[in-house]
PDB file of C-alpha atoms in Angstrom:
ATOM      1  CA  UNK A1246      -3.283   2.654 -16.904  1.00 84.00           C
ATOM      2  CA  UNK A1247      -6.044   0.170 -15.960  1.00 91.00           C
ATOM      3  CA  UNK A1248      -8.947   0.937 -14.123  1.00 89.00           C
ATOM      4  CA  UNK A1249      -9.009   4.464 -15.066  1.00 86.00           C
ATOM      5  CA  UNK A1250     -12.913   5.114 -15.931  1.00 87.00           C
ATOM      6  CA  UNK A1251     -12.768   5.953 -12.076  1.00 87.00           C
ATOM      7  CA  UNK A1252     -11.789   6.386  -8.472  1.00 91.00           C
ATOM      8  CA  UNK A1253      -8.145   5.902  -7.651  1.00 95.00           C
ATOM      9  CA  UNK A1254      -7.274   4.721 -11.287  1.00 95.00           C
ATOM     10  CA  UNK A1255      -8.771   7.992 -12.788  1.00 94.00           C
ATOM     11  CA  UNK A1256      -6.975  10.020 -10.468  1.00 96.00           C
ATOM     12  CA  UNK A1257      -3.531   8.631 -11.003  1.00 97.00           C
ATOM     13  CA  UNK A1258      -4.224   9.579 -14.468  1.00 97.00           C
ATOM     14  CA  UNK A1259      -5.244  12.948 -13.923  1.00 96.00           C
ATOM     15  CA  UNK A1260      -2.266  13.191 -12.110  1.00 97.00           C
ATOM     16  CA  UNK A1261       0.462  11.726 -14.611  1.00 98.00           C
ATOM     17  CA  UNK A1262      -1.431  14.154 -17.190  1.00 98.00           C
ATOM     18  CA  UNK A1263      -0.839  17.002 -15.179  1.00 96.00           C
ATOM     19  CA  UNK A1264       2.714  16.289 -15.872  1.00 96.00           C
ATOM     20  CA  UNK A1265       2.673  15.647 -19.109  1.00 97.00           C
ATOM     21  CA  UNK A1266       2.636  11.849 -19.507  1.00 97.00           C
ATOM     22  CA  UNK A1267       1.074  10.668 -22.543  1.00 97.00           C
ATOM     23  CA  UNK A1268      -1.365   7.710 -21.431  1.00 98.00           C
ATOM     24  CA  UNK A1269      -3.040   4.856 -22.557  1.00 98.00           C
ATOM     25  CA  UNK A1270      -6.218   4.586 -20.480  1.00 97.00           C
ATOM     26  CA  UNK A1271      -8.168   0.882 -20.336  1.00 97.00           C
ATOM     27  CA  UNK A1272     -11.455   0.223 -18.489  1.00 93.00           C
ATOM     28  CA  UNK A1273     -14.709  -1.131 -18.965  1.00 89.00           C
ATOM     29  CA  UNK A1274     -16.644   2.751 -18.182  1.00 75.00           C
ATOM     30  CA  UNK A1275     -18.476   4.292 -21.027  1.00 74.00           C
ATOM     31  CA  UNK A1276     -16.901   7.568 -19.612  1.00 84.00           C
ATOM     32  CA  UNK A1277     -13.502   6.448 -20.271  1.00 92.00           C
ATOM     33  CA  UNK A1278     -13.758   8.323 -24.251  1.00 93.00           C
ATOM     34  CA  UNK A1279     -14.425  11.267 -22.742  1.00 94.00           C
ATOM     35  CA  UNK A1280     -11.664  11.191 -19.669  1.00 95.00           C
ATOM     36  CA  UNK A1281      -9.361  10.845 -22.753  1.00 96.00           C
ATOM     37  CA  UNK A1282     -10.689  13.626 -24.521  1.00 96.00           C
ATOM     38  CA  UNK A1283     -10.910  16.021 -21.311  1.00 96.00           C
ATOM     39  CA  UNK A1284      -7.431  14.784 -20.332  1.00 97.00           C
ATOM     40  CA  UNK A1285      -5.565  15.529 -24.075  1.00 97.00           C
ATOM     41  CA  UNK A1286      -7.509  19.143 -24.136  1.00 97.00           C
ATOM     42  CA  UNK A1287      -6.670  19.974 -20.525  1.00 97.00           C
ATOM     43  CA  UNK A1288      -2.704  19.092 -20.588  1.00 98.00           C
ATOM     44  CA  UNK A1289      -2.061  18.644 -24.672  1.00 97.00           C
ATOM     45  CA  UNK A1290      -0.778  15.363 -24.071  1.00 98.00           C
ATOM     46  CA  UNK A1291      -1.227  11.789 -26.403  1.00 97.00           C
ATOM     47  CA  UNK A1292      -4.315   9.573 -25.213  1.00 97.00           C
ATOM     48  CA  UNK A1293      -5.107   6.121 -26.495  1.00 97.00           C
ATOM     49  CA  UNK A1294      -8.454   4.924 -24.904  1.00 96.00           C
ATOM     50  CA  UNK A1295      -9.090   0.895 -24.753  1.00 97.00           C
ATOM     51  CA  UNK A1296     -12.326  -0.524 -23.663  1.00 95.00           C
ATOM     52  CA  UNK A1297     -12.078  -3.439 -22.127  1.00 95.00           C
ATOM     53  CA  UNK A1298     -12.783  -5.837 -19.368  1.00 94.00           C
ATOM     54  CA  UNK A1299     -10.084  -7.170 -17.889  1.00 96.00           C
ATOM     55  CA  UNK A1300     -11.911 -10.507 -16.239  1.00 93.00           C
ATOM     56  CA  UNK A1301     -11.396 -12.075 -19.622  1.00 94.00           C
ATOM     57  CA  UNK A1302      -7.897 -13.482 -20.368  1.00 92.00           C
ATOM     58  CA  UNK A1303      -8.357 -12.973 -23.899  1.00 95.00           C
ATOM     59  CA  UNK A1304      -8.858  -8.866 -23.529  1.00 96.00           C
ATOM     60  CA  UNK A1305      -6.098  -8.618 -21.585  1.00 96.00           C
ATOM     61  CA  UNK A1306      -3.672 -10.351 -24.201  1.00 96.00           C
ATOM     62  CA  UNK A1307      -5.799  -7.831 -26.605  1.00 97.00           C
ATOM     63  CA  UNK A1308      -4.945  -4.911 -24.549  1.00 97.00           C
ATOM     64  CA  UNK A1309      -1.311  -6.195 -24.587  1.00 96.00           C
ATOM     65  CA  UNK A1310      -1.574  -6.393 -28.383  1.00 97.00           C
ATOM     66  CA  UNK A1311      -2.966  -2.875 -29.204  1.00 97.00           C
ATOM     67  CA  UNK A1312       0.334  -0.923 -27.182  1.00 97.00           C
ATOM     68  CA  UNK A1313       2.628  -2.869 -29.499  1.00 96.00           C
ATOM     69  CA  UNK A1314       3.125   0.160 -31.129  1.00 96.00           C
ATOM     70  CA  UNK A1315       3.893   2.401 -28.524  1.00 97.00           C
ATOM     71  CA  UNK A1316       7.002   3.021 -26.310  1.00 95.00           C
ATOM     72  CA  UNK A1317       5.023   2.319 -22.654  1.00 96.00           C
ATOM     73  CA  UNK A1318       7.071   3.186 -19.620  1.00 96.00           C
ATOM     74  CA  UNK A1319       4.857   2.904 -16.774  1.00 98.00           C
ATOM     75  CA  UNK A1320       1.934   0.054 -15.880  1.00 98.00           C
ATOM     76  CA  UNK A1321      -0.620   1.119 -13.244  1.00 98.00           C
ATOM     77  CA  UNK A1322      -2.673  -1.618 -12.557  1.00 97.00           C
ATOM     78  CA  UNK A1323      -5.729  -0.008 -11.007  1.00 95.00           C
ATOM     79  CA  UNK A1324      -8.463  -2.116 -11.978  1.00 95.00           C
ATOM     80  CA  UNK A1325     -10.431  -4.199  -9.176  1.00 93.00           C
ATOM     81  CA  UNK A1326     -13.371  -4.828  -7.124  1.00 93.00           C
ATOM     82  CA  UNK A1327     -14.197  -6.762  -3.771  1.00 92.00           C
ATOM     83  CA  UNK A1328     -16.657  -8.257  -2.128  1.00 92.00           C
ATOM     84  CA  UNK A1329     -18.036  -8.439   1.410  1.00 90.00           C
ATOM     85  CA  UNK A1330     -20.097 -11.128   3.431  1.00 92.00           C
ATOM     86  CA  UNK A1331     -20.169 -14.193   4.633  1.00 93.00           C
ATOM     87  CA  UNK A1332     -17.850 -15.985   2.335  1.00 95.00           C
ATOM     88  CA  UNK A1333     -20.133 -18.840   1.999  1.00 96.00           C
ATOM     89  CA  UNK A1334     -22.946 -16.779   1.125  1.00 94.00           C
ATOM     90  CA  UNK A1335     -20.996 -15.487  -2.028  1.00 95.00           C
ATOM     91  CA  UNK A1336     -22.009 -15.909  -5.729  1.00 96.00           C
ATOM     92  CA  UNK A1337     -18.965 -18.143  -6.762  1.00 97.00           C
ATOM     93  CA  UNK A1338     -19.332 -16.787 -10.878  1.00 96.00           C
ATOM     94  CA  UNK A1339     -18.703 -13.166  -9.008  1.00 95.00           C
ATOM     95  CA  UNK A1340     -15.864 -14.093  -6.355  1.00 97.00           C
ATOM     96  CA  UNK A1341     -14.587 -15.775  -9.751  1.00 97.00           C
ATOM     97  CA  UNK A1342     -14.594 -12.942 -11.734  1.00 95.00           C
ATOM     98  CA  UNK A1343     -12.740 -10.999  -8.870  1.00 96.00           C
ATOM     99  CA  UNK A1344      -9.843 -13.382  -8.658  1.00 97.00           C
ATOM    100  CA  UNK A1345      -9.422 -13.266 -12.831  1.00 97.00           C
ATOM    101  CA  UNK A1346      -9.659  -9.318 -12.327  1.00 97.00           C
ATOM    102  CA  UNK A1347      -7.818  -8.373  -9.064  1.00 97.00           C
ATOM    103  CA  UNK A1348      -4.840 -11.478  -9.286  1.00 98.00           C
ATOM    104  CA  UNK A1349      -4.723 -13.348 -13.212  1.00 97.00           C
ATOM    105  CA  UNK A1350      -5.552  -9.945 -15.164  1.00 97.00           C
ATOM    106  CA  UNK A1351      -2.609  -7.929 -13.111  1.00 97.00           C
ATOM    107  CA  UNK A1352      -0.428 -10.691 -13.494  1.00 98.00           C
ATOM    108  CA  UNK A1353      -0.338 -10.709 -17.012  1.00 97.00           C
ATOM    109  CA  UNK A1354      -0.016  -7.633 -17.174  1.00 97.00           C
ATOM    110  CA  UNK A1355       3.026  -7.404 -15.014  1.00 98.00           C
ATOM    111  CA  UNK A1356       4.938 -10.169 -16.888  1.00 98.00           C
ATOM    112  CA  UNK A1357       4.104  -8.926 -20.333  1.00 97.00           C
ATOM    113  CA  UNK A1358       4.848  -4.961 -19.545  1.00 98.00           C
ATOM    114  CA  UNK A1359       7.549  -6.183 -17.252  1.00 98.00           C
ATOM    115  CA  UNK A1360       9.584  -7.842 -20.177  1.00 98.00           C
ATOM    116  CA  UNK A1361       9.232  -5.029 -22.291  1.00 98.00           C
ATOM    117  CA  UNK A1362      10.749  -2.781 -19.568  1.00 98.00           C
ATOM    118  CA  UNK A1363      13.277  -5.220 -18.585  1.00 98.00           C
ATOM    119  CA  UNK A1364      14.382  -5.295 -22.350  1.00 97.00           C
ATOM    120  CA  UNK A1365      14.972  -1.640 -22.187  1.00 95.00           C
ATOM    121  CA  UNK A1366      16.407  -1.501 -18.907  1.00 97.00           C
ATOM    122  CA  UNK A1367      13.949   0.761 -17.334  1.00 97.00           C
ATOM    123  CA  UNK A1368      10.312   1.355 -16.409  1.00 98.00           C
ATOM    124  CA  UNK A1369       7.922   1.018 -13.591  1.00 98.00           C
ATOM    125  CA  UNK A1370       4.860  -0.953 -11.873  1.00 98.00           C
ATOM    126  CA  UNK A1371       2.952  -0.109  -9.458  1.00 98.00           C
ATOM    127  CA  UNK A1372       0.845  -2.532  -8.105  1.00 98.00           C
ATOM    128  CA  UNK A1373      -2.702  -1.404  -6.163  1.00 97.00           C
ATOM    129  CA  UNK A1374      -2.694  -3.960  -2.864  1.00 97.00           C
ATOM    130  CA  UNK A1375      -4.440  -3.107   0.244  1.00 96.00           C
ATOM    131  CA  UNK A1376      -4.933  -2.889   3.719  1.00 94.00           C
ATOM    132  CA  UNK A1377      -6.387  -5.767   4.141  1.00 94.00           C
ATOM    133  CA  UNK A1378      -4.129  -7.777   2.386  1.00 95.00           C
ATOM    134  CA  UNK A1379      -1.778  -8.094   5.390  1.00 96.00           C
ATOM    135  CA  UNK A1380      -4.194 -10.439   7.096  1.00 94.00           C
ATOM    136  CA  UNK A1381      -6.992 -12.569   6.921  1.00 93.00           C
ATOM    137  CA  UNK A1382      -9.965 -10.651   6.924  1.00 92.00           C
ATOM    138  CA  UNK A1383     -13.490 -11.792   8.143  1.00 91.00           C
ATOM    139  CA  UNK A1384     -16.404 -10.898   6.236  1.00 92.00           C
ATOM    140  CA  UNK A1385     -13.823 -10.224   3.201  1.00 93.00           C
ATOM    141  CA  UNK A1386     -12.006 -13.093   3.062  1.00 95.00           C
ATOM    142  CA  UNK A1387     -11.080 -13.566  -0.737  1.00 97.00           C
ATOM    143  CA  UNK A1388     -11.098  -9.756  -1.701  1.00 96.00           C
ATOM    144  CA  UNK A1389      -8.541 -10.017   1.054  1.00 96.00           C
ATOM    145  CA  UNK A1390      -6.510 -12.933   0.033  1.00 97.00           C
ATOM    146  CA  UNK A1391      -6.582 -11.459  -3.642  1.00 98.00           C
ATOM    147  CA  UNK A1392      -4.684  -8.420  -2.163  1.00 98.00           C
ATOM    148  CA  UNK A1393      -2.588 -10.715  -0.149  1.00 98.00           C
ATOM    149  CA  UNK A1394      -1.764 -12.296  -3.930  1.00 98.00           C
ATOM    150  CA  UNK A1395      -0.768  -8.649  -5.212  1.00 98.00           C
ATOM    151  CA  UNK A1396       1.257  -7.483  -2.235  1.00 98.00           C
ATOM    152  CA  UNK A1397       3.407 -10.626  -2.528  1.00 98.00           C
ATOM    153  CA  UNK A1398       3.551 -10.454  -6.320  1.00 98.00           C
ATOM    154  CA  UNK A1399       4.545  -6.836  -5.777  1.00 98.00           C
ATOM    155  CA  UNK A1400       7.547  -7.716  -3.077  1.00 98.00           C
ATOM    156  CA  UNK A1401       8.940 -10.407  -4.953  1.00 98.00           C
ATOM    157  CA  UNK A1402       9.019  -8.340  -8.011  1.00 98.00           C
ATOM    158  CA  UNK A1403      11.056  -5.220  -6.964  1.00 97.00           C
ATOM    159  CA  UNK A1404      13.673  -7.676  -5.539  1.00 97.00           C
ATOM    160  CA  UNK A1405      13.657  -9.763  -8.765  1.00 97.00           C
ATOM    161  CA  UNK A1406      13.736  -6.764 -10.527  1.00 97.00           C
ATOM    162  CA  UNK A1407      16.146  -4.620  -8.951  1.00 93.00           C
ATOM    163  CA  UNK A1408      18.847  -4.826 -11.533  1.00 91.00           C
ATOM    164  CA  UNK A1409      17.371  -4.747 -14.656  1.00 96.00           C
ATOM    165  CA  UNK A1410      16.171  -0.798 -14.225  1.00 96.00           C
ATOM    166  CA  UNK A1411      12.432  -1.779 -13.183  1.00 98.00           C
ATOM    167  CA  UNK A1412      10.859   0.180 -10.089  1.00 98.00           C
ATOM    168  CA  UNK A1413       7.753  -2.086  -8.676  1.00 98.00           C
ATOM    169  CA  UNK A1414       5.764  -0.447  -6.025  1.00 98.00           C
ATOM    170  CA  UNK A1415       2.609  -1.854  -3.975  1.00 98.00           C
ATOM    171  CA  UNK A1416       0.187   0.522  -3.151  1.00 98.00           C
ATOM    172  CA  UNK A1417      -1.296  -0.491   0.298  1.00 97.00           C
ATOM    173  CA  UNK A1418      -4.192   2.017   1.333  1.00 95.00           C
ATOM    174  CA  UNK A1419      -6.924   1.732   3.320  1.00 91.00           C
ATOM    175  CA  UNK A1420     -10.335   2.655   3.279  1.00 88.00           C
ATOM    176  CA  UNK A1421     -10.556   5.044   0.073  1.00 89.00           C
ATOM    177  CA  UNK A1422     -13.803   7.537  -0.978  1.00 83.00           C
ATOM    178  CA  UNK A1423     -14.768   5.729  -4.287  1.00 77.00           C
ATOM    179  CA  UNK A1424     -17.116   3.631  -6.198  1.00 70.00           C
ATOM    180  CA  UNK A1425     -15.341   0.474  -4.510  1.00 66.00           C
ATOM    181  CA  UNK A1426     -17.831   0.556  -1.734  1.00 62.00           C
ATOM    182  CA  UNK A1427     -20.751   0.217  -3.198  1.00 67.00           C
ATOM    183  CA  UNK A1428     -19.829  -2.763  -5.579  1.00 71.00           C
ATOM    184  CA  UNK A1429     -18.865  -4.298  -2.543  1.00 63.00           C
ATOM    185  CA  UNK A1430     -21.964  -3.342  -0.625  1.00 74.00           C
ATOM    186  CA  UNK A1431     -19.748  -1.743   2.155  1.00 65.00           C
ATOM    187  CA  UNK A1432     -20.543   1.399   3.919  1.00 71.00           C
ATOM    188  CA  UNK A1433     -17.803   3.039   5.451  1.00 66.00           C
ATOM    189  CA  UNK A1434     -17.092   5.852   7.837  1.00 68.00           C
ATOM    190  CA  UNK A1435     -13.556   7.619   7.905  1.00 76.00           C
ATOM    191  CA  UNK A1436     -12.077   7.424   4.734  1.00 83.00           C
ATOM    192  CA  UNK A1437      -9.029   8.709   2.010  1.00 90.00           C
ATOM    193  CA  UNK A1438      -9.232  10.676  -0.931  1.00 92.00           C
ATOM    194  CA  UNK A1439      -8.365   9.375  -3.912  1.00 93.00           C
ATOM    195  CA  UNK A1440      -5.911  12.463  -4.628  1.00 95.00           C
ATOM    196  CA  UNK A1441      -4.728  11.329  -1.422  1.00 95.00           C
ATOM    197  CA  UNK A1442      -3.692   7.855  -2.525  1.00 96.00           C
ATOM    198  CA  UNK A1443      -2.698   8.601  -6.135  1.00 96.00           C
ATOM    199  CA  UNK A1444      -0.578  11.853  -5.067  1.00 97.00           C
ATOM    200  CA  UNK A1445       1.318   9.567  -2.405  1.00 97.00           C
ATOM    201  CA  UNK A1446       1.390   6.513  -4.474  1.00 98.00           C
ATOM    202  CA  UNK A1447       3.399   8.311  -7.667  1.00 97.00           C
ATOM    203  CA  UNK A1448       5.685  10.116  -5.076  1.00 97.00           C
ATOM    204  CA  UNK A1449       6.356   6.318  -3.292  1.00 97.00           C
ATOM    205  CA  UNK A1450       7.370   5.100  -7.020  1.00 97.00           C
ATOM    206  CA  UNK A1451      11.223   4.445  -7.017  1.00 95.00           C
ATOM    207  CA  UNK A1452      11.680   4.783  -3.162  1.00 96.00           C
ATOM    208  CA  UNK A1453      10.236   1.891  -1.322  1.00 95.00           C
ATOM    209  CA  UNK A1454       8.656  -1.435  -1.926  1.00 97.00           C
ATOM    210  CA  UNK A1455       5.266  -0.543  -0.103  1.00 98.00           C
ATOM    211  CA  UNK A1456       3.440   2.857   0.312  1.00 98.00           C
ATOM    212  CA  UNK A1457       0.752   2.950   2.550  1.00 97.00           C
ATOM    213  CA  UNK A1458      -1.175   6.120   1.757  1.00 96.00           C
ATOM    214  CA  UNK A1459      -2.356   8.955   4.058  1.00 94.00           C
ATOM    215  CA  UNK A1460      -2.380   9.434   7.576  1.00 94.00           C
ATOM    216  CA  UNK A1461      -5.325   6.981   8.216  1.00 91.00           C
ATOM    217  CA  UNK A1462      -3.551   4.048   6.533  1.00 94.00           C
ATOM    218  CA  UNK A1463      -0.475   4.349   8.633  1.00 96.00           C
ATOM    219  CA  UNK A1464      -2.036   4.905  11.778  1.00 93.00           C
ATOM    220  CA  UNK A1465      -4.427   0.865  11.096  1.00 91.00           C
ATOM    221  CA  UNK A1466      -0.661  -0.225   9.508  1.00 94.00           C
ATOM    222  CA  UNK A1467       1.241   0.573  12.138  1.00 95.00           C
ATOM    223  CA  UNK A1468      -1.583  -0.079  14.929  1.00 94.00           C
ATOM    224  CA  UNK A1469      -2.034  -3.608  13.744  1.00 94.00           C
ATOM    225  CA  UNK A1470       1.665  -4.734  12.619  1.00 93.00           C
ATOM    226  CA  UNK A1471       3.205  -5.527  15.963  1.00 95.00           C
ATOM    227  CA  UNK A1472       0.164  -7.519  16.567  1.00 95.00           C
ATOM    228  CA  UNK A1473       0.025 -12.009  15.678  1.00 94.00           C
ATOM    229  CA  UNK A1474      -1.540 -12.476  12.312  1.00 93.00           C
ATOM    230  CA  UNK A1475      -4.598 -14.057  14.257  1.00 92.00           C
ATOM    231  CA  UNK A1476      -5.586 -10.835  16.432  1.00 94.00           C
ATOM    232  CA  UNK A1477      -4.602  -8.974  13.509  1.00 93.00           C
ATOM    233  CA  UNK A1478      -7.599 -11.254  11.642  1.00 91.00           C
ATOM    234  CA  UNK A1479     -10.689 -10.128  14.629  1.00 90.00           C
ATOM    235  CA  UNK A1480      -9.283  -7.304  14.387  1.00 91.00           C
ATOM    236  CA  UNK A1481      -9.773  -6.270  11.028  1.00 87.00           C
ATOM    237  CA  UNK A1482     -13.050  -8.670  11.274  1.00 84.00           C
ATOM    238  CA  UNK A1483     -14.980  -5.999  13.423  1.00 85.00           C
ATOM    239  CA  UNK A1484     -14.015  -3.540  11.658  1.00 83.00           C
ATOM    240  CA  UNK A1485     -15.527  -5.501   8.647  1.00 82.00           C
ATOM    241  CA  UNK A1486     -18.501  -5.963  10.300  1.00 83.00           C
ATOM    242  CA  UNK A1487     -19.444  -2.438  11.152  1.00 77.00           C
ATOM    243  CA  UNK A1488     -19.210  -2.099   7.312  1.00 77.00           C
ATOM    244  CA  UNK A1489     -21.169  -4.675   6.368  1.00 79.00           C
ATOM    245  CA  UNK A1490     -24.445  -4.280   9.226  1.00 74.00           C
ATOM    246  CA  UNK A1491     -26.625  -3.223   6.856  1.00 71.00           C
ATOM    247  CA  UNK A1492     -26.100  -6.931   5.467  1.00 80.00           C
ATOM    248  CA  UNK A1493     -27.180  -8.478   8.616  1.00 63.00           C
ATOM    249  CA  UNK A1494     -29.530  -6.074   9.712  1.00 57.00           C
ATOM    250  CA  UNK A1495     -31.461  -6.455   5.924  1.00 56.00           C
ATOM    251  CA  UNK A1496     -30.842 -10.359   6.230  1.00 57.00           C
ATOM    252  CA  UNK A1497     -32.798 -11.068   9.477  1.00 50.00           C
ATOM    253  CA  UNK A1498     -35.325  -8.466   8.032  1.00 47.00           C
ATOM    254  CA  UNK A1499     -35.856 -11.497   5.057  1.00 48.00           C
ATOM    255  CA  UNK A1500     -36.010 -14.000   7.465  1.00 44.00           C
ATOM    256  CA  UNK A1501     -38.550 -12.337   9.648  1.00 49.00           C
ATOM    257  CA  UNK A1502     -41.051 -11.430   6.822  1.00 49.00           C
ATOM    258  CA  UNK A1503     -40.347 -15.239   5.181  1.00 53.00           C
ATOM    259  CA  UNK A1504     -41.016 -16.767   8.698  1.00 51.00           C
ATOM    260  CA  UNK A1505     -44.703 -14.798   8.955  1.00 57.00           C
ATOM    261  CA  UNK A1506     -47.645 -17.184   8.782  1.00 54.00           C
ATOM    262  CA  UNK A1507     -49.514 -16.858   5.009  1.00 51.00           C
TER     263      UNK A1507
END
């Protein structure tokens, strides 16, 4: 379980605890030892904690390395962040860091975990996507085309899949109340639960290819599909830009107070 120190990752593994799942729970957070402790009191299951970030190639083969040992059914690969802007206002070392996270990390992941299920014949992935991966998305273009990268990854899979006993799922859900926001310097207005999306994701697992969580994903999802892929695009780029204002707004601020004579 990646990306469980908080938000939707944390809450998937809340909820596999609460059923008795023993879990191996990786993230970067300092609050990840004590989400395993809480976790093995509350539901008296086994809980193996790994710190680690997942932008680095070599701590994900580490990761990889350190579950040897254990008989690992199920690969949640929650951990991610985006970004928002003008894409050619971005820091390149961060909109790098996001593609090794959100697209290299889950990828190998998937292939090493997906052996080791194959080899069994059974096991499952599910893959977090979004939203906004079903279209190019103003003002988050890469975050977007990262998801894009996992919802195709995640498609291909289950087919590829299919017979060897592995379930792949992409979770697909919109605007979620977490951290994710504010690392992308996003403000947003309606928005899911994560008990929402993790309840609805783990119920999804074995039954479709795609889950789009909660009422508010479905109704953008289905609003937008019959649409072309470029209205689809302004579409989702207004949206986008109501989130990001405050990024405008705070920008011509700068320029005002840098254009005032000394």
């Amino acid at each position: 379980m990646t990306g469980a120190s908080s938000g939707i990752g944390q809450t998937i593994a809340s909820e596999l605890a609460r059923e008795g799942l023993n879990l191996v729970l990786v993230a970067r957070g300092e609050t990840l030892g004590a989400l395993g402790d809480t976790l093995k009191a509350g539901h008296g299951i086994a809980v193996r904690v790994l710190t680690a970030d997942l932008s680095d190639p070599a701590q994900v083969d580490a990761v990889s390395a350190d579950c040897a040992d254990l008989d690992i059914g199920l690969l949640v690969a929650a951990a991610g962040f985006g970004t928002s802007g003008p894409f050619l206002r971005a820091d390149s070392v961060q909109e790098c860091a996001m593609l090794d996270l959100n697209c290299r990390a889950l990828m190998l992941q998937a292939h090493h975990f997906g052996r080791r299920f194959a080899a069994r014949g059974r096991g499952g992935i599910v893959l977090m996507a979004s939203l906004v991966g079903f279209q190019g998305t103003l003002l988050a273009a890469h975050y977007a085309a990262t998801k894009a990268y996992v919802q195709t990854l995640a498609e291909g899979l289950r087919v590829e899949l299919a017979g060897s006993g592995v379930d792949v799922l992409a979770s697909a859900p919109g605007p979620v109340r977490t951290g994710f926001a504010a690392r992308a310097d996003m403000r947003m207005g309606a928005a899911l639960s994560p008990q929402t999306v993790a309840r609805a994701t783990l119920a999804a697992l074995g039954r479709r290819t795609t889950v789009l969580p909660g009422a508010l994903t479905k109704l953008l999802a289905y609003s937008l599909a019959p649409l072309p892929r470029p209205l689809r695009a302004r579409i989702m780029g207004r949206v986008m830009a109501g989130m990001t204002k405050h990024q405008h707004e705070q920008n011509t601020s700068e320029a005002r107070t840098e254009a005032k004579p000394a």
